[in-house]
XYZ file of C-alpha atoms in Angstrom:
482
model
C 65.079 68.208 47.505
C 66.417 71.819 48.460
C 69.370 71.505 50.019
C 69.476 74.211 53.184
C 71.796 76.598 55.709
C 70.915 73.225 58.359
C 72.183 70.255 56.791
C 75.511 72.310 56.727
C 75.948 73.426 60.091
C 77.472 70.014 61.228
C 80.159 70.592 59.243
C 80.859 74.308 59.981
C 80.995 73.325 63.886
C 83.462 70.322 62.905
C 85.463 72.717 60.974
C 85.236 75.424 63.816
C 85.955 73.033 66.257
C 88.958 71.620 64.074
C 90.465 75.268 63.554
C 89.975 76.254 67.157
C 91.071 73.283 68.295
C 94.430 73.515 66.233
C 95.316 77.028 66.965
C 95.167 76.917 70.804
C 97.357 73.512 70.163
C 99.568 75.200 68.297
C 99.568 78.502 70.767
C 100.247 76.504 73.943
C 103.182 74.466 72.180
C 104.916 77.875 70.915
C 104.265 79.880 74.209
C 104.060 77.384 77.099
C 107.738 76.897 78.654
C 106.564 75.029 81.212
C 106.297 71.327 80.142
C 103.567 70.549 82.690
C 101.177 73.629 81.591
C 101.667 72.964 78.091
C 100.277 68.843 78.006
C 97.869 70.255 80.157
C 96.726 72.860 77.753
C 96.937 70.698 75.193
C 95.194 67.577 76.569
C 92.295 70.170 77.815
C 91.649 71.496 74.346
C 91.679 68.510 72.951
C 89.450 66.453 74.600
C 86.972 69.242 75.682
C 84.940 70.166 72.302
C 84.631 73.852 72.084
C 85.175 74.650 75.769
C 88.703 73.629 75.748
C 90.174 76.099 73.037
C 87.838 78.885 74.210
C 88.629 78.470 77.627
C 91.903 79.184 76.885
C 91.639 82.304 74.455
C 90.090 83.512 77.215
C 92.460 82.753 80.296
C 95.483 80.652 78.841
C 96.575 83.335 76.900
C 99.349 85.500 78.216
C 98.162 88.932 77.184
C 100.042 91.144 79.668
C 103.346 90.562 78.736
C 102.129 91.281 74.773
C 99.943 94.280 75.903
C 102.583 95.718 77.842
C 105.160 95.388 75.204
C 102.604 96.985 73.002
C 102.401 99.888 75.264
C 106.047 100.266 75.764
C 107.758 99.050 73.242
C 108.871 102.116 71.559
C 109.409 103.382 74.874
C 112.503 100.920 75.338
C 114.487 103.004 72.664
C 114.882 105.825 75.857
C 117.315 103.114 77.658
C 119.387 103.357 74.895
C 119.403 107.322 75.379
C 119.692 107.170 79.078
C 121.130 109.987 80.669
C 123.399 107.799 82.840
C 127.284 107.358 81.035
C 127.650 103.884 80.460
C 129.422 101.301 82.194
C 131.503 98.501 81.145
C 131.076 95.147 82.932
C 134.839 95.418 84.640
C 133.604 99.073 85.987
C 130.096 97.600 86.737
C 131.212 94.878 89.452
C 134.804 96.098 90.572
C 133.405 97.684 93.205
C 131.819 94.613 95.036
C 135.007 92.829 94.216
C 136.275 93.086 97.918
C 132.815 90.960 98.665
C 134.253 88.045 97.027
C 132.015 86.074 98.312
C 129.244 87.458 96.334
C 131.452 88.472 93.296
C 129.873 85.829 91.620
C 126.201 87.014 92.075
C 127.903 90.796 91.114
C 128.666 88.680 87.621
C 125.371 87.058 87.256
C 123.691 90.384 87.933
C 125.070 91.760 85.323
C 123.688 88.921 82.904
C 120.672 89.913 84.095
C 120.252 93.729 83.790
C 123.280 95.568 82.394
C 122.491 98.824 85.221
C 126.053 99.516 86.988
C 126.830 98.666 90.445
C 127.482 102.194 91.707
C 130.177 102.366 94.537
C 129.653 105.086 97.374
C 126.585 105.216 98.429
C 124.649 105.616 102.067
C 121.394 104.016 102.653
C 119.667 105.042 105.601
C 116.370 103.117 107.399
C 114.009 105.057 108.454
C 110.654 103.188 110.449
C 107.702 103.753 109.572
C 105.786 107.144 108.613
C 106.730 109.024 111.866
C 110.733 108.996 110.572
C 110.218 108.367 106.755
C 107.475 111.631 106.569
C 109.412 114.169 108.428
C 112.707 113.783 106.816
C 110.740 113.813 103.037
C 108.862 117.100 103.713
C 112.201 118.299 105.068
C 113.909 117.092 101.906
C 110.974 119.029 100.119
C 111.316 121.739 102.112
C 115.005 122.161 100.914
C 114.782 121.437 97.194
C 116.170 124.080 95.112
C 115.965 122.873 91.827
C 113.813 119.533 91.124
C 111.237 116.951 92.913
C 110.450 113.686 91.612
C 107.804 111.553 93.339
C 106.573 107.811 92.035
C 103.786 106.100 94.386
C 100.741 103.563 94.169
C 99.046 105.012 96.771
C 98.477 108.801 97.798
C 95.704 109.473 100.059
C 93.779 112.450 100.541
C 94.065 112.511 104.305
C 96.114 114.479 107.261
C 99.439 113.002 105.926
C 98.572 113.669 101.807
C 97.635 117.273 102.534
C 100.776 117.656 104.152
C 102.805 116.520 101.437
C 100.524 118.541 99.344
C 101.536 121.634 101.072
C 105.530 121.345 101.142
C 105.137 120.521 97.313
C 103.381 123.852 97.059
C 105.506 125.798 98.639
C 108.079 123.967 96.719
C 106.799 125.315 94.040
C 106.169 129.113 95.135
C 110.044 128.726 95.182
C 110.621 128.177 91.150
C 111.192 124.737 92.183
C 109.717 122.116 89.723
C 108.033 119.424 90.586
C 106.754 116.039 88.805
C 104.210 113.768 90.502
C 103.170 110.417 88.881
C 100.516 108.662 90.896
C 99.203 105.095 89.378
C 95.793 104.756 88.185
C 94.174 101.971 89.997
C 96.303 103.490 93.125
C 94.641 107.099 93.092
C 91.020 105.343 93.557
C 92.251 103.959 97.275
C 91.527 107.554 98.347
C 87.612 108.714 99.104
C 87.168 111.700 98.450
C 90.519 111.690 95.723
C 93.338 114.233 96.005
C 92.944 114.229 91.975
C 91.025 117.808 93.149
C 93.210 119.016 95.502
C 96.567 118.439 93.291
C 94.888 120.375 90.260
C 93.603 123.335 92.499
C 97.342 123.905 93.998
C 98.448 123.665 90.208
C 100.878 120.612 91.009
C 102.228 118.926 87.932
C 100.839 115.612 88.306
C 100.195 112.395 86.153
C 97.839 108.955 87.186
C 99.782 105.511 85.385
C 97.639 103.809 82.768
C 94.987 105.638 83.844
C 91.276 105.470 82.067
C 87.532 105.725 82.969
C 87.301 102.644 80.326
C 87.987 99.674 81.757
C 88.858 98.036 78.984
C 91.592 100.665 78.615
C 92.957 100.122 82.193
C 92.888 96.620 83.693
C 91.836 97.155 87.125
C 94.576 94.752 88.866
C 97.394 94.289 86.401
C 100.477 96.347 84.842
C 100.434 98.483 87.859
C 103.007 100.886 88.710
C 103.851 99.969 92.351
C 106.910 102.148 92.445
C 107.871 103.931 95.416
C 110.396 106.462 94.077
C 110.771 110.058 95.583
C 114.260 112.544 94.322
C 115.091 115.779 95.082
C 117.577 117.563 93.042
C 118.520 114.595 91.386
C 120.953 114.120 94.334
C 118.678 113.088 97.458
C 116.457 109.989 96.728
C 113.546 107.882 99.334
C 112.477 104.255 98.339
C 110.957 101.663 99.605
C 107.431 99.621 99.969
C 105.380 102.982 102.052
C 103.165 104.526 100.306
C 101.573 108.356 101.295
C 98.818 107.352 103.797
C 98.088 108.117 107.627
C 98.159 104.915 108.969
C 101.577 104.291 108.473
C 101.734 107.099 111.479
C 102.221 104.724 114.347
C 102.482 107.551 116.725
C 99.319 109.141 115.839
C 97.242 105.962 116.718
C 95.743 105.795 113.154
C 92.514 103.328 113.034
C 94.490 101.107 110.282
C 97.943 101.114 111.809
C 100.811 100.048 108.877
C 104.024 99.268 110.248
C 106.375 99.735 107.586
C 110.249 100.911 106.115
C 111.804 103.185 103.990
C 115.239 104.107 102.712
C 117.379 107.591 102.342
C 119.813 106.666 99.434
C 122.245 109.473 99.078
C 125.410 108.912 96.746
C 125.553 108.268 92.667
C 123.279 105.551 92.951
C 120.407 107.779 93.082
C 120.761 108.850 89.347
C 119.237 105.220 88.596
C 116.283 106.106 90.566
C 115.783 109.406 88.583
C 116.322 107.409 85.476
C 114.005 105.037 86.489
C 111.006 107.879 87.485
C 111.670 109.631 84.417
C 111.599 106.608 82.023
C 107.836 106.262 83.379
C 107.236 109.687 83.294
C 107.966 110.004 80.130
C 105.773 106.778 79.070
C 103.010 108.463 80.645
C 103.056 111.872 79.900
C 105.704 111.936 76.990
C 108.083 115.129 78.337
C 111.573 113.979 78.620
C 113.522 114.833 81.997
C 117.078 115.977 80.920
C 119.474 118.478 82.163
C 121.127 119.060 85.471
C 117.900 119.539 87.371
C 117.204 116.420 87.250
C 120.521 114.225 86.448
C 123.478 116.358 88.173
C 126.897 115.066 89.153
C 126.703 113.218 92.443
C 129.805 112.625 94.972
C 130.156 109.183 96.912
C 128.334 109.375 99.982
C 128.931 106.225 101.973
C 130.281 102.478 101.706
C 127.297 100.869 99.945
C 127.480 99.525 96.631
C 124.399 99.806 94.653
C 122.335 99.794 91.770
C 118.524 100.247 91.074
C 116.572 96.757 89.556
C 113.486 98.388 87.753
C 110.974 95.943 86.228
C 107.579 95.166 84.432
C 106.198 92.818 82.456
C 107.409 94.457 79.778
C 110.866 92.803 80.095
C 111.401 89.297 79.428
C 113.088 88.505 82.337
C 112.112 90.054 85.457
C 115.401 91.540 86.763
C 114.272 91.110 90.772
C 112.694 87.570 90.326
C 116.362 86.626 88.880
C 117.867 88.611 90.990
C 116.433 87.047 94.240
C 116.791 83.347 92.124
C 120.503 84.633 92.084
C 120.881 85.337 95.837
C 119.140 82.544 96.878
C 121.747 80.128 95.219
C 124.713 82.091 96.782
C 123.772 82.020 99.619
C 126.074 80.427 102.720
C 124.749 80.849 105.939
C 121.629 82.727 106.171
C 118.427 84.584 104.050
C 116.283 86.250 106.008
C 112.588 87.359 103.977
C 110.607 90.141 105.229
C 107.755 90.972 102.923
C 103.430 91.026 103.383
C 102.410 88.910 100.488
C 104.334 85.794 100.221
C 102.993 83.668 97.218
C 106.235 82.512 95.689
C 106.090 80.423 91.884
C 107.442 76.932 92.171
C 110.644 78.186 91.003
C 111.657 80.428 93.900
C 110.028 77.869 96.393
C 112.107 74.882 95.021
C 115.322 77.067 95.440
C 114.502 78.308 99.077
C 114.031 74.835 99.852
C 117.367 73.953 98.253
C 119.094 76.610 100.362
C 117.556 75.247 103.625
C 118.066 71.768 102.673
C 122.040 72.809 101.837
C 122.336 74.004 105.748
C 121.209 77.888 104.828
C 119.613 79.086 107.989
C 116.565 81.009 105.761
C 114.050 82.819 108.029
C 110.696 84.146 106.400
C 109.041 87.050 108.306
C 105.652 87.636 107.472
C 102.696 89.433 109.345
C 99.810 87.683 111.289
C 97.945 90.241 110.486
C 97.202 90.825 106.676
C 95.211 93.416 104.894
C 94.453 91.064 102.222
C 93.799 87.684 104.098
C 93.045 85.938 100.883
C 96.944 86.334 100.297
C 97.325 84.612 103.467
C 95.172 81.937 102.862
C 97.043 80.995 99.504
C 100.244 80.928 101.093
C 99.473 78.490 103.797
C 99.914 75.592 101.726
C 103.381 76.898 100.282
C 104.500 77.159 103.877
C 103.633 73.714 105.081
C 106.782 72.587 102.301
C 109.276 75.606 103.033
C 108.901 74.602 106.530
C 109.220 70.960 106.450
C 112.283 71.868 103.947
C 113.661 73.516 107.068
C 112.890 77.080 106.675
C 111.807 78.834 109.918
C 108.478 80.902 109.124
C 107.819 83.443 111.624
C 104.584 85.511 112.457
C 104.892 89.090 113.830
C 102.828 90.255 116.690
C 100.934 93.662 116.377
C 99.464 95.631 113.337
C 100.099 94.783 109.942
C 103.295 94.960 108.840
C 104.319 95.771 105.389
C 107.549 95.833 105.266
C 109.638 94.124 102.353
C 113.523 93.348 102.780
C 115.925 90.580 102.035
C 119.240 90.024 103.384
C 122.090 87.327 102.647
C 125.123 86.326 104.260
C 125.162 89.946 106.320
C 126.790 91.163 103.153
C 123.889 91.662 100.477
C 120.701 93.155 100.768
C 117.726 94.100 98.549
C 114.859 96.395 99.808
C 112.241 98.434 97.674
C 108.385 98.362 96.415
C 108.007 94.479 95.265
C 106.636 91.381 97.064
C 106.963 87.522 97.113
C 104.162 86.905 94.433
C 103.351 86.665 90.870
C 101.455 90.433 91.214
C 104.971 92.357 91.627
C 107.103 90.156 90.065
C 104.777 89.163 86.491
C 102.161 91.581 86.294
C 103.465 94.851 88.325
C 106.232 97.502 87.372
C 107.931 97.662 90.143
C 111.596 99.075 91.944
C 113.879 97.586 94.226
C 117.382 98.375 95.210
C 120.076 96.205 95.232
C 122.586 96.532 97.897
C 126.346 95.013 98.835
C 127.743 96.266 102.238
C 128.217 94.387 105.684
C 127.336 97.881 107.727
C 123.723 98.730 105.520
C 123.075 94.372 105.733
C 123.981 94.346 109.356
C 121.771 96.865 110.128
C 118.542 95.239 108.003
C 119.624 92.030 110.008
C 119.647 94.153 113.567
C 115.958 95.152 112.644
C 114.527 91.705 111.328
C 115.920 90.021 114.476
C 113.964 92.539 116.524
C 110.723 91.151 114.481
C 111.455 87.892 115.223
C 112.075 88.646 119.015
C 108.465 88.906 119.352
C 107.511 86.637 116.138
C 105.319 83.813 116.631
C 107.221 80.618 115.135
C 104.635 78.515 112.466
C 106.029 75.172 112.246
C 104.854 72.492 109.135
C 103.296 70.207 112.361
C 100.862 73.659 113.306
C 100.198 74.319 109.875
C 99.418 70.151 108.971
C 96.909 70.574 111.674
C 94.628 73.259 110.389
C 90.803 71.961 109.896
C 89.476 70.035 106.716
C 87.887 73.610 106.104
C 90.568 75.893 106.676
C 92.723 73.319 104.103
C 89.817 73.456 101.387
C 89.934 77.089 101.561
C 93.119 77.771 101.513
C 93.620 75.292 98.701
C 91.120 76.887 96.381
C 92.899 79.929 96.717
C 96.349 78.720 96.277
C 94.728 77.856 92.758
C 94.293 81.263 92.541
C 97.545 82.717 93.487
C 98.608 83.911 90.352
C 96.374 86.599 89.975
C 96.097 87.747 93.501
């Protein structure tokens, strides 16, 4: 009897079953540093023929870490070219050494990311769009040699075109200007400035950007940096983006409340560094010279340094960073930020904080853009808060402001969030800041939130309906990828 292609094909699926089966077990032991995700893997391959292995090619595997090494990785040889001089460790943290409260975080900061702390700087608030706007067209209306602007989201509205303008007549002046704007980011706009940017001949760039999707992955390895530097010597930052509803004053149908930050002093040089390390990824020219990295005098008493980061880097300088703070703290943390979807790591050590007698307040909007994010949180909350964190909700229009404070002493404000998007999937910028006068302030203006804030205690949130729990558990499930 001819034997046939069908009294084989038992045996190929055993044997493709087998080799599947073996690889994902051996992926998830080799790549899985969490003990719990890893027998979970591994039991779900296992005992799930077919399904299990290919479930987890397809969603177990952590391909934006590889893919953005990929992208980058010969990029990382242009730290090790940087413009900035180099610092040693002794020149890096003697200037928070009069904090010595927090010399020890100085230390473990520098573990982390070996960036200086710069001494001398002066960082500024400025409230939403009606004072961050005016004084960055003014800024643009002064450059004389450079402009550098980083942002996820520039809108083709009243607000863009004005921005659009000063950044001509910038350069009408011989002034020269560099605009990176991220791809995902420059969709948010209908109809897109794209048009308007190449007809005033502005020298722009769009971040991973691609009409093929499978080029640019629509919601990860983002760049959500808000950097803006004129001359190399005057610098913005912050989580506001170039839109007209952060306008309060104009009564904008979406109203944003929001913060940014002036930075004068040498700590702005990181920010340039930072802009021109991405510019360069995405359009290849390199930034050099004194345009764009001149010699900057102290400006203030605020020790700095900037805390750039992607998911390119194996350890996310502002999740450690904040992991870092967290444990130093003494007497209080106050959170301000939108999305608030913490990993178990940074929720076990705010609870350790409260639990130690921290007083840790966590400031987030009642009204979100993205309710989904709000929904995930929910169940996080019910723990912080029986932990003995006070969660507060802020009255009024969205708010999306994102600032951290410790102690009155240390501070960190910039473009990342509470969540796994910013701090795993998103490059991102923050600034990290030791001074009692730039803290105190940040505290002045969180206290004012929380003057009006609606407290959310673990009893209000243990109440919510059977429904409201279902749904907001299903999407907790989901929080790492919102």
């Amino acid at each position: 009897m001819e034997t046939g292609f069908w009294d084989f094909w038992p045996f190929l699926l055993a044997v493709i079953q087998f080799g599947g089966m073996a690889g994902a077990a051996i992926h998830v032991m080799l790549t899985k540093t969490d003990e719990r995700a890893a027998a979970g893997w591994v039991g779900f391959v296992v005992l799930v023929p077919f399904a299990g292995w290919i479930i987890y090619l397809l969603f177990g595997v952590n391909r934006i870490q590889r893919r953005a090494r990929e992208l980058r990785g010969q990029q990382h040889d242009m730290l090790l070219i940087s413009p900035l001089p180099a610092r040693s460790e002794l020149r890096a943290t003697e200037g928070v050494v009069k904090l010595r409260e927090l010399e020890g975080l100085a230390r473990f900061g520098q573990k982390i990311l070996p960036e200086s702390f710069e001494p001398g700087n002066a960082v500024g608030v400025l409230l939403n769009g009606d004072e961050a706007y005016p004084a960055m067209i003014a800024a643009i209306d002064r450059a004389e040699r450079s402009i550098a602007i980083s942002t996820y989201i520039f809108n083709n509205d009243p607000v863009g075109r004005l921005f659009v303008d000063a950044l001509s007549r910038a350069m009408d002046r011989g002034v020269r200007v560099r605009l990176l704007i991220d791809g995902v980011g420059s969709w948010y706009s209908r109809p897109s400035l794209i048009p308007l940017l190449e007809e005033r001949g502005i020298d722009y760039a769009r971040f991973l950007h691609s009409f093929m999707p499978w080029r640019m992955p629509y919601l990860n390895m983002r760049n959500h940096q808000k950097i803006f530097v004129v001359d190399g010597r005057h610098a913005f930052t912050g989580g506001m983006n170039i839109a007209e509803g952060n306008v309060i004053a104009e009564d904008p149908r979406k109203p944003i409340h929001d913060c940014h930050f002036r930075v004068e002093g040498p700590v702005v040089a990181q920010l340039m560094h930072t802009f021109a390390y991405e510019w360069n990824f995405t359009t290849g020219e390199l930034l050099e010279g004194p345009d764009w990295f001149p010699e900057i005098e102290q400006a203030g008493d605020v020790v700095a340094r900037g805390l750039p980061a992607g998911p390119d880097m194996g350890l996310n300088p502002i999740r450690w960073t904040l992991l870092g703070a967290l444990a130093e703290a003494r007497h209080n943390v106050r959170i301000v930020t939108p999305y608030f979807i913490p990993d178990a790591t940074l929720r076990t050590n705010i609870s350790l904080a409260a639990m130690r007698g921290v007083i840790v307040d966590i400031v987030l909007p009642a009204t979100n853009n993205l309710p989904f994010c709000d929904w995930a949180a929910m169940p996080q909350l019910e723990g912080l808060a029986r932990a003995g964190c006070r969660i507060w909700k802020t009255n009024g229009p969205f708010d999306h402001s994102k600032m951290m404070t410790v102690d009155g002493m240390w501070a960190m404000v910039g473009s990342a969030n509470w969540d796994d998007r910013s701090l795993r999937l998103n490059f991102e910028f923050n600034l990290e800041c030791y001074g009692t006068t730039f803290a105190g302030e940040l505290d002045s203006l969180i206290e004012r939130k929380i003057s009006t804030a609606h407290p959310l205690t673990h009893q209000e949130i243990a109440a919510r309906p059977l429904p409201v729990r279902l749904r907001d558990a299903a999407f907790r499930l989901a929080s790492p990828y919102l």
